[in-house]
Coordinates of C-alpha atoms and ligand atoms in Angstrom, one line a residue:
M1 CA 100.5 36.1 91.8
A2 CA 102.5 35.4 88.7
I3 CA 105.4 33.3 89.5
N4 CA 106.4 33.1 85.6
F5 CA 105.6 35.9 83.6
D6 CA 105.1 33.8 80.2
A7 CA 103.0 31.2 82.0
W8 CA 100.8 34.0 83.4
F9 CA 100.6 35.7 80.3
A10 CA 99.4 32.6 78.4
E11 CA 96.9 31.9 81.1
Q12 CA 95.3 35.4 81.1
T13 CA 95.2 35.8 77.5
S14 CA 93.3 32.4 77.0
R15 CA 90.7 33.5 79.7
V16 CA 90.4 36.8 78.1
N17 CA 89.9 35.2 74.7
R18 CA 87.0 32.9 76.2
A19 CA 85.4 36.1 77.9
L20 CA 85.7 37.9 74.4
S21 CA 83.9 35.0 72.7
D22 CA 81.2 35.0 75.4
V23 CA 80.4 38.6 74.9
C24 CA 80.7 39.0 71.0
N25 CA 77.3 39.0 69.4
S26 CA 74.7 41.0 67.6
P27 CA 71.1 40.5 66.2
N28 CA 72.5 40.1 62.8
A29 CA 74.2 36.9 61.7
R30 CA 76.6 38.5 59.0
L31 CA 77.5 41.6 61.3
T32 CA 78.2 39.1 64.2
E33 CA 80.3 37.1 61.9
A34 CA 82.4 40.1 60.9
M35 CA 82.8 41.3 64.5
R36 CA 83.9 37.8 65.8
Y37 CA 86.2 37.5 62.7
S38 CA 88.1 40.7 63.7
L39 CA 87.9 40.3 67.3
L40 CA 89.0 36.8 67.6
A41 CA 91.6 36.6 64.9
G42 CA 94.3 37.1 67.5
G43 CA 96.0 40.1 68.9
K44 CA 98.3 40.4 71.9
R45 CA 95.5 41.5 74.3
I46 CA 97.7 44.1 75.9
R47 CA 94.6 46.3 77.0
P48 CA 92.8 43.8 79.0
L49 CA 95.8 42.4 80.6
L50 CA 96.7 45.9 81.4
C51 CA 93.3 46.1 83.1
L52 CA 93.6 43.0 85.0
S53 CA 97.1 43.5 86.1
A54 CA 96.2 47.1 87.5
C55 CA 93.4 45.4 89.5
E56 CA 95.7 43.1 91.0
A57 CA 98.4 45.8 91.5
V58 CA 96.0 47.7 93.8
G59 CA 95.1 44.3 95.7
G60 CA 91.9 43.6 93.8
D61 CA 91.1 40.2 92.7
S62 CA 91.1 40.2 88.9
S63 CA 89.4 36.7 88.3
R64 CA 86.2 38.3 88.9
F65 CA 86.7 40.9 85.9
F66 CA 87.5 38.8 82.8
H67 CA 84.3 39.9 81.0
A68 CA 84.7 43.6 82.3
S69 CA 88.2 43.7 81.2
C70 CA 86.8 42.9 77.7
C71 CA 85.5 46.6 77.1
V72 CA 89.0 48.0 76.4
E73 CA 89.7 45.2 73.7
L74 CA 86.4 45.8 72.1
I75 CA 87.0 49.6 71.8
H76 CA 90.5 48.6 70.4
T77 CA 89.2 46.2 67.8
F78 CA 86.7 48.7 66.8
S79 CA 89.5 51.4 66.3
L80 CA 91.7 48.8 64.4
I81 CA 88.9 47.9 61.9
H82 CA 88.0 51.5 61.1
D83 CA 91.9 52.4 61.0
D84 CA 92.2 49.9 58.2
L85 CA 89.4 51.1 56.1
P86 CA 90.2 52.8 52.6
A87 CA 89.2 56.4 54.0
M88 CA 91.9 56.0 57.0
D89 CA 95.0 53.7 56.5
D90 CA 93.7 51.7 53.8
D91 CA 95.4 48.4 54.8
D92 CA 94.7 44.9 53.8
L93 CA 96.0 42.7 56.3
R94 CA 95.1 42.7 60.1
R95 CA 96.2 40.2 62.8
G96 CA 97.5 37.9 60.1
V97 CA 94.2 37.8 58.0
P98 CA 92.5 40.1 55.5
T99 CA 91.3 43.2 57.1
C100 CA 87.4 43.2 58.0
H101 CA 86.3 45.5 54.9
R102 CA 88.4 43.1 52.5
R103 CA 87.0 39.8 54.0
F104 CA 83.5 41.3 54.1
D105 CA 82.7 44.7 52.6
E106 CA 83.2 48.2 53.8
A107 CA 79.7 48.8 55.2
T108 CA 79.9 45.6 57.1
A109 CA 83.5 46.8 58.5
I110 CA 81.9 50.1 59.6
L111 CA 79.0 48.5 61.2
A112 CA 81.3 45.9 62.9
G113 CA 83.3 48.7 64.5
D114 CA 80.1 50.6 65.6
A115 CA 78.6 47.5 67.3
L116 CA 81.8 46.7 69.0
Q117 CA 82.0 50.2 70.4
A118 CA 78.4 49.9 71.7
L119 CA 79.1 46.3 73.2
A120 CA 82.2 47.8 75.2
F121 CA 79.9 50.2 77.0
H122 CA 77.3 47.3 77.5
V123 CA 79.9 45.1 79.0
V124 CA 81.3 47.6 81.4
L125 CA 78.0 48.9 82.5
T126 CA 77.2 45.4 83.7
F127 CA 79.3 46.2 86.8
G128 CA 76.7 48.2 88.3
K129 CA 76.2 51.9 88.9
E130 CA 79.3 52.7 91.1
Q131 CA 82.1 50.8 89.5
G132 CA 80.7 50.4 86.3
G133 CA 79.6 53.9 85.8
R134 CA 83.1 55.2 86.7
A135 CA 84.7 52.8 84.4
A136 CA 82.3 53.8 81.5
I137 CA 83.4 57.4 81.8
E138 CA 87.0 56.6 81.6
L139 CA 86.2 54.3 78.5
A140 CA 84.2 57.1 77.1
E141 CA 86.7 59.7 77.6
S142 CA 89.5 57.5 76.1
C143 CA 87.4 56.6 73.2
L144 CA 86.7 60.4 72.4
A145 CA 90.7 61.2 72.7
M146 CA 91.5 58.0 70.5
C147 CA 89.0 59.6 67.8
A148 CA 90.7 63.0 68.1
G149 CA 94.0 61.3 67.9
Q150 CA 92.9 59.7 64.8
A151 CA 91.8 62.8 63.2
D152 CA 94.9 64.6 64.1
D153 CA 97.0 61.5 62.6
L154 CA 95.1 61.8 59.4
E155 CA 95.6 65.7 59.4
A156 CA 99.4 65.4 59.9
E157 CA 100.0 63.2 56.8
G158 CA 102.6 64.7 54.8
K159 CA 103.1 67.7 57.0
P160 CA 106.1 68.6 59.0
I161 CA 105.1 68.7 62.6
S162 CA 107.0 69.3 65.9
L163 CA 107.9 66.4 68.5
D164 CA 105.6 67.9 71.1
D165 CA 102.7 67.7 68.4
L166 CA 103.7 64.2 67.6
Q167 CA 103.6 63.1 71.3
C168 CA 100.2 64.7 71.7
I169 CA 98.9 62.6 68.7
H170 CA 100.5 59.5 70.0
A171 CA 99.1 60.1 73.7
R172 CA 95.6 60.5 72.1
K173 CA 95.4 57.8 69.4
T174 CA 96.9 55.1 71.3
G175 CA 98.1 56.2 74.8
A176 CA 94.5 57.3 75.9
L177 CA 93.1 53.9 75.8
L178 CA 96.2 52.1 77.4
S179 CA 96.1 54.5 80.2
A180 CA 92.3 54.0 80.6
S181 CA 92.8 50.4 80.6
C182 CA 95.2 50.7 83.7
R183 CA 92.7 53.1 85.6
I184 CA 89.6 50.9 84.7
G185 CA 91.4 48.1 86.4
G186 CA 92.2 50.4 89.3
I187 CA 88.6 51.2 89.6
L188 CA 87.6 47.7 89.6
G189 CA 90.3 46.7 92.1
G190 CA 89.2 49.5 94.6
A191 CA 92.3 51.8 93.9
T192 CA 93.0 54.6 96.5
E193 CA 93.2 58.3 94.9
S194 CA 97.0 58.0 94.9
Q195 CA 97.0 54.6 93.3
H196 CA 94.7 56.0 90.6
R197 CA 96.9 58.8 89.8
A198 CA 100.1 56.4 89.7
L199 CA 98.4 54.0 87.4
S200 CA 97.3 57.1 85.3
R201 CA 101.1 58.3 85.1
Y202 CA 102.2 54.5 84.3
G203 CA 99.6 54.3 81.6
H204 CA 100.5 57.6 79.9
H205 CA 104.1 56.5 79.7
I206 CA 103.4 53.1 78.5
G207 CA 101.1 54.6 76.0
I208 CA 103.6 56.8 74.5
A209 CA 106.1 54.0 74.4
F210 CA 103.6 51.6 72.6
Q211 CA 103.3 53.8 69.7
I212 CA 106.8 54.6 69.3
I213 CA 107.6 51.1 69.2
D214 CA 104.6 50.5 66.7
D215 CA 106.2 53.3 64.6
I216 CA 109.5 51.5 64.8
L217 CA 108.2 48.1 64.0
D218 CA 106.6 49.5 60.9
V219 CA 109.8 50.2 59.4
T220 CA 111.9 47.2 60.8
E221 CA 109.8 44.1 60.8
S222 CA 108.0 42.3 58.0
S223 CA 104.4 42.1 57.3
E224 CA 104.6 38.4 58.1
T225 CA 106.0 39.0 61.6
L226 CA 103.6 41.9 62.4
G227 CA 100.4 40.3 60.9
K228 CA 99.7 43.7 59.3
P229 CA 101.4 45.5 56.4
A230 CA 105.1 46.7 57.1
N231 CA 105.9 50.1 55.7
S232 CA 102.2 51.3 56.0
D233 CA 103.1 54.6 57.6
L234 CA 105.4 55.4 54.6
K235 CA 102.7 54.7 52.2
H236 CA 100.8 57.8 53.6
D237 CA 103.8 59.9 54.7
K238 CA 102.6 59.5 58.3
A239 CA 104.1 61.7 61.2
T240 CA 106.0 59.1 63.0
Y241 CA 108.9 59.1 65.5
P242 CA 111.3 57.4 63.2
K243 CA 110.3 59.9 60.5
L244 CA 111.0 62.8 62.9
V245 CA 114.0 61.8 65.0
G246 CA 115.4 58.5 63.5
L247 CA 115.3 55.0 64.6
K248 CA 118.0 55.4 67.4
E249 CA 116.5 58.3 69.1
S250 CA 113.0 56.8 68.9
R251 CA 114.3 53.6 70.7
R252 CA 115.9 55.9 73.4
L253 CA 112.7 57.8 73.8
A254 CA 110.9 54.4 74.1
R255 CA 113.3 53.1 77.0
E256 CA 112.9 56.8 78.6
A257 CA 109.2 56.2 78.6
L258 CA 109.5 52.7 80.0
E259 CA 111.8 54.1 82.8
S260 CA 109.1 56.7 83.6
A261 CA 106.5 54.2 83.6
L262 CA 108.3 52.0 86.2
D263 CA 109.1 54.9 88.2
A264 CA 105.3 55.6 88.5
L265 CA 105.0 52.3 90.2
R266 CA 107.8 52.7 92.6
K267 CA 105.3 52.7 95.7
F268 CA 103.6 49.5 94.6
D269 CA 104.6 46.1 96.0
Q270 CA 105.2 42.8 94.2
R271 CA 101.6 42.5 93.3
A272 CA 102.5 45.3 90.5
E273 CA 105.2 42.8 89.0
P274 CA 102.8 42.0 86.1
L275 CA 102.4 45.5 85.2
R276 CA 106.1 46.0 85.3
D277 CA 106.6 42.9 83.1
L278 CA 103.9 44.2 80.6
A279 CA 105.5 47.7 80.3
R280 CA 109.0 45.8 79.6
L281 CA 107.1 43.8 76.9
I282 CA 105.7 46.6 75.3
V283 CA 109.1 48.2 74.7
E284 CA 110.9 44.9 73.7
R285 CA 108.4 43.3 71.4
H286 CA 108.7 42.4 67.8
A287 CA 105.2 42.5 66.8
Ligands
IPE1 C1 98.0 48.2 67.1 O1 97.8 47.7 68.4 C2 97.3 49.6 67.0 C3 98.0 50.5 67.6 C4 97.4 51.3 68.7 C5 99.3 50.8 67.7 P1 98.3 46.4 69.0 O2 99.7 46.3 68.4 O3 98.0 46.2 70.5 O4 97.4 45.3 68.1 P2 97.0 43.8 68.3 O5 95.9 44.0 69.4 O6 98.1 43.0 69.1 O7 96.6 43.2 67.1
IPE2 C1 96.6 53.5 65.0 O1 97.8 53.7 64.8 C2 96.0 53.5 66.2 C3 94.6 53.4 66.3 C4 93.7 54.0 67.1 C5 94.1 52.1 65.8 P1 98.4 52.9 63.6 O2 97.6 53.2 62.3 O3 99.8 53.0 63.7 O4 98.1 51.5 63.9 P2 98.6 50.1 63.0 O5 99.9 50.3 62.7 O6 97.7 50.2 61.7 O7 98.2 48.9 63.9
MG3 MG1 96.3 54.7 61.7
MG4 MG1 97.1 51.9 60.6
MG5 MG1 101.3 51.6 63.1

């Protein structure tokens, strides 16, 4: 159990990074280079950390699951590579370095995303039919939701939309994978039905909070701090919380989502403290 959140966070992150490096390979050298370039460039590793923390929260032993927890980071990195492509958000900087299609080329970036997606399922299915199978279904459903959310996001560019519709886009494009990260951790840790539902509720709320904060940071932080281009949403007139309700109300809604996430964990004991800390980090972060 974490005595000090910062030390715990640093230790878990470096173990996740080692596991990611272990699993990331393909039969083609240039493709492997592109996959490893985007995957190992950095990143907060929030999704695997949620997975490992959810496992601990339900009484599981997360030290057995560093490789399994990579599945959500592999899907996430695939989504980032494709999100940055000229046909999507057309961005040049990611995790502090040129985007995959800029450093390599568009075809390689598309294939690197495809390969990372396949790798994610390969990794999770090594955990056997029972746990691996259930986790793979969660992963597939969240990946489908993420793609649908990304399609919604593109369709909403330059259009007025309601707050309900915006919340639905955010829940799909970002929330689904964050929420699945928690449920997968629960599955690996042997969660009961009610723990599974609580993790799902927690994940839903932090998912919304995560993208509200991402929208806020896009307009309040520099490209240098973010490691990705600031004001990218303005460029495409994206539907975002600050655009729809302003910065102050966006911050209030993110804090409200944080409270709902913490409330979802109220029946968990101190083993859920890392999950609570991660929820706070998601809302208080500056990058
Ligand atoms: C950025 O995700 C993309 C969104 C879903 C908003 P992160 O902020 O988790 O990016 P990394 O992994 O730290 O680079
Ligand atoms: C993307 O949202 C969410 C994904 C599924 C990748 P954004 O387009 O806002 O993410 P960033 O700001 O480029 O990281
Ligand atoms: Mg996008
Ligand atoms: Mg983007
Ligand atoms: Mg963004």
